[in-house]
Amino acid sequence: MKRIATLVAAAALGLLSATAAFAHAHLEKAVPGVGTTVSAGPSEVRLVFSEAVEPRFSSIVVTRADGSAVASGAAADASDPKALVLKLGAALPAGAYKVQWKIVSVDTHKTEGSFSFQVGK
């Protein structure tokens, strides 16, 4: 009976470990925040994920509501391997914006997503 209980416990542990190993990175925090309205235009977009990302294979694109590009690219935050920062050069003027991101996490899984924010009163 002990042997069966040990085998069942080992199998359960193996299943739990496999699930964790195949998890995908997801967006945990964004600045500016998802769906927010900020009073002053940001000069950068900062995204923080649940896992470390490969900046060479990841990107951020910011567009205006009409689809015209504002900025694209990505850089790792040297202090946080889970973060990507896109410098915008200058603060964004009032208006609606969309952020689209595509990442490859260090475990080679690809994920992507998007969100909007507004600059204005």
Coordinates of N, CA, C and O in Angstrom, one line a residue:
M1 N 0.8 -1.2 0.0 CA 0.0 0.0 0.0 C 0.9 1.3 0.0 O 0.5 2.2 -0.7
K2 N 2.0 1.2 0.8 CA 2.9 2.4 0.8 C 3.5 2.6 -0.6 O 3.7 3.8 -1.0
R3 N 3.8 1.5 -1.2 CA 4.4 1.6 -2.6 C 3.4 2.3 -3.6 O 3.9 3.2 -4.3
I4 N 2.2 2.0 -3.5 CA 1.2 2.6 -4.4 C 1.0 4.1 -4.1 O 1.0 4.9 -5.0
A5 N 1.0 4.4 -2.8 CA 0.9 5.8 -2.4 C 2.1 6.6 -2.9 O 2.0 7.8 -3.3
T6 N 3.3 6.0 -2.8 CA 4.5 6.7 -3.2 C 4.5 6.9 -4.7 O 4.8 8.0 -5.2
L7 N 4.0 5.9 -5.5 CA 3.9 6.1 -6.9 C 2.9 7.1 -7.3 O 3.2 7.9 -8.2
V8 N 1.8 7.2 -6.7 CA 0.8 8.2 -7.0 C 1.3 9.6 -6.6 O 1.1 10.5 -7.4
A9 N 2.0 9.7 -5.5 CA 2.5 11.0 -5.2 C 3.6 11.5 -6.2 O 3.6 12.6 -6.6
A10 N 4.4 10.5 -6.6 CA 5.5 10.9 -7.6 C 4.8 11.3 -8.9 O 5.3 12.2 -9.6
A11 N 3.8 10.6 -9.3 CA 3.1 10.9 -10.6 C 2.5 12.3 -10.5 O 2.5 13.1 -11.5
A12 N 1.8 12.6 -9.4 CA 1.2 13.9 -9.2 C 2.2 15.0 -9.3 O 2.0 16.0 -9.9
L13 N 3.4 14.8 -8.6 CA 4.4 15.8 -8.6 C 5.0 16.0 -10.0 O 5.2 17.1 -10.4
G14 N 5.1 14.9 -10.8 CA 5.6 15.0 -12.1 C 4.6 15.8 -13.0 O 5.0 16.6 -13.8
L15 N 3.3 15.6 -12.8 CA 2.3 16.3 -13.6 C 2.4 17.8 -13.2 O 2.3 18.7 -14.1
L16 N 2.5 18.1 -12.0 CA 2.6 19.5 -11.6 C 3.8 20.2 -12.1 O 3.8 21.3 -12.5
S17 N 4.9 19.5 -12.1 CA 6.2 20.0 -12.6 C 6.1 20.3 -14.1 O 6.5 21.3 -14.6
A18 N 5.4 19.4 -14.8 CA 5.3 19.5 -16.3 C 4.4 20.7 -16.6 O 4.7 21.5 -17.5
T19 N 3.4 20.9 -15.9 CA 2.5 22.1 -16.1 C 3.3 23.4 -15.9 O 3.2 24.3 -16.7
A20 N 4.1 23.5 -14.9 CA 4.8 24.7 -14.6 C 5.9 24.9 -15.7 O 6.1 26.0 -16.1
A21 N 6.4 23.8 -16.2 CA 7.5 24.0 -17.2 C 6.9 24.5 -18.6 O 7.6 25.1 -19.4
F22 N 5.6 24.2 -18.8 CA 5.1 24.6 -20.1 C 4.2 25.9 -20.0 O 3.5 26.2 -20.9
A23 N 4.4 26.6 -18.9 CA 3.6 27.9 -18.8 C 4.2 29.0 -19.7 O 5.3 28.9 -20.1
H24 N 3.3 29.9 -20.1 CA 3.7 31.0 -21.0 C 3.8 32.3 -20.1 O 3.1 32.4 -19.2
A25 N 4.7 33.1 -20.6 CA 4.9 34.4 -19.9 C 3.6 35.2 -20.2 O 3.1 35.2 -21.3
H26 N 3.1 35.9 -19.2 CA 2.0 36.8 -19.4 C 2.3 38.2 -18.8 O 3.2 38.3 -17.9
L27 N 1.7 39.2 -19.4 CA 1.9 40.6 -18.9 C 1.3 40.7 -17.5 O 0.2 40.5 -17.2
E28 N 2.2 41.2 -16.6 CA 1.8 41.4 -15.2 C 1.6 42.9 -14.9 O 0.7 43.2 -14.1
K29 N 2.3 43.8 -15.6 CA 2.2 45.2 -15.3 C 2.6 46.0 -16.5 O 3.5 45.6 -17.2
A30 N 1.9 47.1 -16.7 CA 2.3 48.0 -17.8 C 2.2 49.4 -17.3 O 1.4 49.8 -16.5
V31 N 3.2 50.2 -17.8 CA 3.2 51.7 -17.5 C 3.4 52.4 -18.8 O 4.4 52.2 -19.5
P32 N 2.4 53.2 -19.3 CA 1.1 53.4 -18.7 C 0.3 52.2 -18.6 O 0.4 51.2 -19.3
G33 N -0.7 52.2 -17.6 CA -1.5 51.0 -17.3 C -2.5 50.7 -18.4 O -2.9 51.5 -19.2
V34 N -2.9 49.4 -18.4 CA -3.9 48.9 -19.4 C -5.2 49.6 -19.2 O -5.7 49.7 -18.1
G35 N -5.7 50.3 -20.3 CA -7.0 50.9 -20.2 C -7.0 52.2 -19.4 O -8.1 52.8 -19.2
T36 N -5.9 52.8 -19.0 CA -5.9 54.0 -18.2 C -5.9 55.2 -19.0 O -5.6 55.2 -20.2
T37 N -6.2 56.3 -18.4 CA -6.0 57.7 -19.0 C -5.0 58.4 -18.1 O -5.2 58.5 -16.9
V38 N -3.9 58.8 -18.7 CA -2.9 59.5 -18.0 C -2.9 61.0 -18.4 O -3.3 61.4 -19.5
S39 N -2.7 61.9 -17.4 CA -2.8 63.3 -17.7 C -1.6 63.9 -18.5 O -1.8 64.8 -19.3
A40 N -0.4 63.3 -18.3 CA 0.8 63.7 -19.0 C 1.2 62.6 -19.9 O 1.2 61.4 -19.5
G41 N 1.7 62.9 -21.1 CA 2.2 61.9 -22.0 C 3.4 61.2 -21.5 O 4.4 61.9 -21.1
P42 N 3.5 59.9 -21.6 CA 4.7 59.2 -21.1 C 5.8 59.3 -22.2 O 5.5 59.5 -23.3
S43 N 7.0 59.2 -21.7 CA 8.1 59.2 -22.6 C 8.7 57.8 -22.8 O 9.6 57.6 -23.6
E44 N 8.1 56.8 -22.2 CA 8.4 55.4 -22.4 C 7.3 54.5 -22.1 O 6.3 54.9 -21.4
V45 N 7.3 53.3 -22.6 CA 6.3 52.2 -22.3 C 7.1 51.1 -21.6 O 8.2 50.7 -22.1
R46 N 6.7 50.7 -20.4 CA 7.4 49.7 -19.7 C 6.4 48.5 -19.5 O 5.3 48.7 -18.9
L47 N 6.9 47.3 -19.9 CA 6.1 46.1 -19.7 C 6.8 45.2 -18.8 O 8.0 44.9 -19.1
V48 N 6.1 44.6 -17.9 CA 6.8 43.6 -17.0 C 6.0 42.3 -17.1 O 4.7 42.3 -17.0
F49 N 6.7 41.2 -17.3 CA 6.1 39.9 -17.6 C 6.3 38.9 -16.4 O 7.1 39.2 -15.5
S50 N 5.6 37.8 -16.5 CA 5.7 36.8 -15.4 C 7.0 36.0 -15.4 O 7.3 35.3 -14.5
E51 N 7.7 36.1 -16.6 CA 8.9 35.3 -16.7 C 9.9 36.2 -17.4 O 9.6 37.2 -18.0
A52 N 11.2 35.9 -17.3 CA 12.2 36.6 -18.1 C 12.0 36.5 -19.6 O 11.5 35.4 -20.0
V53 N 12.3 37.5 -20.3 CA 12.1 37.6 -21.7 C 13.4 37.7 -22.5 O 14.4 38.1 -21.9
E54 N 13.4 37.3 -23.7 CA 14.5 37.4 -24.6 C 14.3 38.7 -25.4 O 13.5 38.7 -26.4
P55 N 15.0 39.8 -25.1 CA 14.7 41.1 -25.8 C 15.1 41.1 -27.3 O 14.4 41.8 -28.0
R56 N 16.0 40.3 -27.7 CA 16.4 40.2 -29.1 C 15.3 39.6 -30.0 O 15.2 39.9 -31.2
F57 N 14.4 38.9 -29.3 CA 13.3 38.2 -30.1 C 11.9 38.8 -29.7 O 10.9 38.2 -29.9
S58 N 11.9 39.9 -29.0 CA 10.7 40.5 -28.5 C 10.5 42.0 -29.0 O 11.5 42.6 -29.4
S59 N 9.3 42.4 -29.1 CA 9.1 43.8 -29.7 C 7.9 44.4 -29.0 O 7.0 43.8 -28.5
I60 N 7.9 45.8 -29.1 CA 6.8 46.6 -28.6 C 6.5 47.6 -29.8 O 7.5 48.2 -30.3
V61 N 5.2 47.8 -30.1 CA 4.8 48.7 -31.1 C 3.8 49.6 -30.5 O 2.8 49.1 -30.0
V62 N 3.9 50.9 -30.6 CA 2.9 51.9 -30.1 C 2.4 52.6 -31.4 O 3.1 53.1 -32.2
T63 N 1.0 52.6 -31.5 CA 0.4 53.3 -32.6 C -0.7 54.3 -32.0 O -1.2 54.1 -30.9
R64 N -1.0 55.3 -32.9 CA -2.2 56.1 -32.5 C -3.5 55.4 -32.9 O -3.5 54.4 -33.5
A65 N -4.6 56.0 -32.5 CA -5.9 55.4 -32.7 C -6.1 55.2 -34.2 O -6.8 54.2 -34.6
D66 N -5.6 56.1 -35.1 CA -5.8 55.9 -36.5 C -4.8 54.9 -37.1 O -4.8 54.6 -38.3
G67 N -4.0 54.2 -36.3 CA -3.1 53.2 -36.8 C -1.7 53.6 -37.2 O -0.8 52.8 -37.5
S68 N -1.5 55.0 -37.2 CA -0.1 55.4 -37.5 C 0.9 55.1 -36.4 O 0.5 55.3 -35.2
A69 N 2.0 54.8 -36.8 CA 3.1 54.4 -35.9 C 3.6 55.5 -35.1 O 3.8 56.6 -35.6
V70 N 3.9 55.3 -33.8 CA 4.5 56.3 -32.9 C 5.9 55.8 -32.7 O 6.9 56.6 -32.9
A71 N 6.1 54.6 -32.3 CA 7.4 54.0 -32.0 C 7.4 52.5 -32.0 O 6.3 51.9 -31.8
S72 N 8.5 51.9 -32.3 CA 8.5 50.4 -32.2 C 10.0 50.0 -31.8 O 10.9 50.8 -32.0
G73 N 10.1 48.8 -31.3 CA 11.4 48.3 -30.9 C 11.2 47.7 -29.5 O 10.1 47.6 -29.0
A74 N 12.3 47.4 -28.9 CA 12.3 47.0 -27.5 C 13.7 47.0 -26.9 O 14.7 46.9 -27.7
A75 N 13.8 47.1 -25.7 CA 15.0 47.0 -25.0 C 14.8 46.4 -23.6 O 13.7 46.6 -23.0
A76 N 15.7 45.6 -23.2 CA 15.6 45.0 -21.9 C 15.9 46.0 -20.8 O 16.7 46.9 -21.0
D77 N 15.3 45.9 -19.7 CA 15.6 46.7 -18.5 C 16.7 45.9 -17.8 O 16.5 44.8 -17.3
A78 N 17.9 46.5 -17.8 CA 19.1 45.8 -17.3 C 18.9 45.4 -15.8 O 19.5 44.4 -15.4
S79 N 18.0 46.1 -15.1 CA 17.8 45.7 -13.7 C 16.7 44.6 -13.5 O 16.6 44.1 -12.4
D80 N 16.0 44.3 -14.6 CA 14.9 43.3 -14.5 C 14.8 42.5 -15.8 O 14.3 43.1 -16.8
P81 N 15.2 41.3 -15.8 CA 15.1 40.5 -17.0 C 13.7 40.2 -17.4 O 13.5 39.7 -18.5
K82 N 12.7 40.5 -16.6 CA 11.3 40.3 -16.9 C 10.7 41.5 -17.6 O 9.5 41.5 -18.0
A83 N 11.4 42.6 -17.7 CA 10.9 43.9 -18.2 C 11.4 44.2 -19.6 O 12.6 44.0 -19.9
L84 N 10.6 44.9 -20.4 CA 11.0 45.5 -21.6 C 10.6 47.0 -21.6 O 9.5 47.3 -21.0
V85 N 11.4 47.8 -22.1 CA 11.1 49.3 -22.0 C 11.3 49.8 -23.5 O 12.3 49.6 -24.1
L86 N 10.3 50.5 -23.9 CA 10.4 51.2 -25.2 C 10.5 52.7 -25.0 O 9.5 53.3 -24.5
K87 N 11.6 53.3 -25.3 CA 11.7 54.8 -25.2 C 11.0 55.4 -26.3 O 11.2 55.0 -27.5
L88 N 10.2 56.4 -26.0 CA 9.4 57.1 -27.1 C 10.0 58.3 -27.6 O 9.5 58.9 -28.6
G89 N 11.1 58.8 -27.0 CA 11.8 59.9 -27.5 C 11.3 61.2 -26.9 O 12.0 62.0 -26.3
A90 N 10.0 61.5 -27.0 CA 9.3 62.6 -26.4 C 8.0 62.2 -25.8 O 7.5 61.2 -26.2
A91 N 7.5 63.0 -24.9 CA 6.2 62.7 -24.3 C 5.1 62.7 -25.4 O 5.1 63.5 -26.3
L92 N 4.2 61.7 -25.3 CA 3.1 61.6 -26.2 C 2.1 62.7 -26.1 O 1.7 63.1 -24.9
P93 N 1.6 63.3 -27.2 CA 0.6 64.3 -27.1 C -0.8 63.7 -26.7 O -0.9 62.4 -26.8
A94 N -1.8 64.5 -26.4 CA -3.1 64.0 -26.1 C -3.6 63.1 -27.2 O -3.4 63.4 -28.4
G95 N -4.3 62.0 -26.8 CA -4.9 61.1 -27.8 C -5.0 59.7 -27.3 O -4.6 59.4 -26.2
A96 N -5.5 58.8 -28.2 CA -5.7 57.4 -27.8 C -4.5 56.7 -28.5 O -4.1 56.9 -29.6
Y97 N -4.0 55.7 -27.8 CA -2.9 54.9 -28.2 C -3.1 53.4 -28.0 O -3.8 53.0 -27.1
K98 N -2.4 52.6 -28.8 CA -2.5 51.2 -28.7 C -1.1 50.6 -28.6 O -0.2 51.1 -29.3
V99 N -0.9 49.7 -27.6 CA 0.4 49.1 -27.5 C 0.3 47.6 -27.9 O -0.6 46.9 -27.3
Q100 N 1.1 47.1 -28.8 CA 1.1 45.7 -29.2 C 2.5 45.2 -28.8 O 3.5 45.8 -29.1
W101 N 2.5 44.0 -28.2 CA 3.7 43.4 -27.8 C 3.8 41.9 -28.3 O 2.7 41.3 -28.3
K102 N 5.0 41.5 -28.6 CA 5.3 40.1 -29.0 C 6.5 39.8 -28.2 O 7.5 40.5 -28.3
I103 N 6.5 38.7 -27.5 CA 7.7 38.3 -26.7 C 8.0 36.9 -26.9 O 7.2 36.0 -27.2
V104 N 9.3 36.6 -26.6 CA 9.8 35.2 -26.5 C 10.4 35.1 -25.1 O 11.3 35.9 -24.8
S105 N 9.8 34.3 -24.3 CA 10.4 34.1 -22.9 C 11.6 33.3 -23.0 O 11.9 32.6 -24.0
V106 N 12.4 33.3 -21.9 CA 13.6 32.5 -21.9 C 13.4 31.0 -22.0 O 14.4 30.3 -22.4
D107 N 12.2 30.5 -21.8 CA 11.9 29.1 -22.1 C 11.5 28.9 -23.5 O 11.0 27.8 -23.8
T108 N 11.6 29.9 -24.4 CA 11.3 29.9 -25.8 C 9.9 29.9 -26.2 O 9.5 29.8 -27.4
H109 N 9.0 30.1 -25.2 CA 7.6 30.2 -25.6 C 7.2 31.6 -26.1 O 7.7 32.6 -25.5
K110 N 6.4 31.7 -27.1 CA 6.0 33.0 -27.7 C 4.6 33.4 -27.2 O 3.8 32.5 -27.2
T111 N 4.5 34.6 -26.9 CA 3.2 35.2 -26.5 C 3.1 36.6 -27.1 O 4.1 37.2 -27.4
E112 N 1.8 37.0 -27.3 CA 1.6 38.4 -27.8 C 0.3 38.9 -27.2 O -0.5 38.2 -26.7
G113 N 0.2 40.2 -27.3 CA -1.0 40.8 -26.8 C -1.0 42.3 -27.1 O -0.1 42.8 -27.7
S114 N -2.1 43.0 -26.7 CA -2.2 44.4 -26.9 C -3.1 45.0 -25.9 O -3.9 44.3 -25.2
F115 N -3.0 46.3 -25.7 CA -3.9 47.1 -24.8 C -3.9 48.5 -25.3 O -3.0 48.9 -26.1
S116 N -4.8 49.3 -24.8 CA -4.9 50.7 -25.2 C -4.8 51.6 -23.9 O -5.1 51.1 -22.8
F117 N -4.4 52.8 -24.1 CA -4.4 53.8 -23.1 C -4.7 55.2 -23.7 O -4.6 55.3 -24.9
Q118 N -5.0 56.1 -22.9 CA -5.2 57.5 -23.4 C -4.3 58.5 -22.7 O -4.0 58.3 -21.5
V119 N -4.0 59.5 -23.4 CA -3.3 60.7 -22.9 C -4.3 61.8 -23.0 O -4.8 62.1 -24.1
G120 N -4.7 62.5 -21.9 CA -5.6 63.6 -22.0 C -6.2 63.9 -20.6 O -5.7 63.4 -19.6
K121 N -7.1 64.8 -20.7 CA -7.7 65.3 -19.4 C -8.6 64.3 -18.8 O -9.3 63.6 -19.3

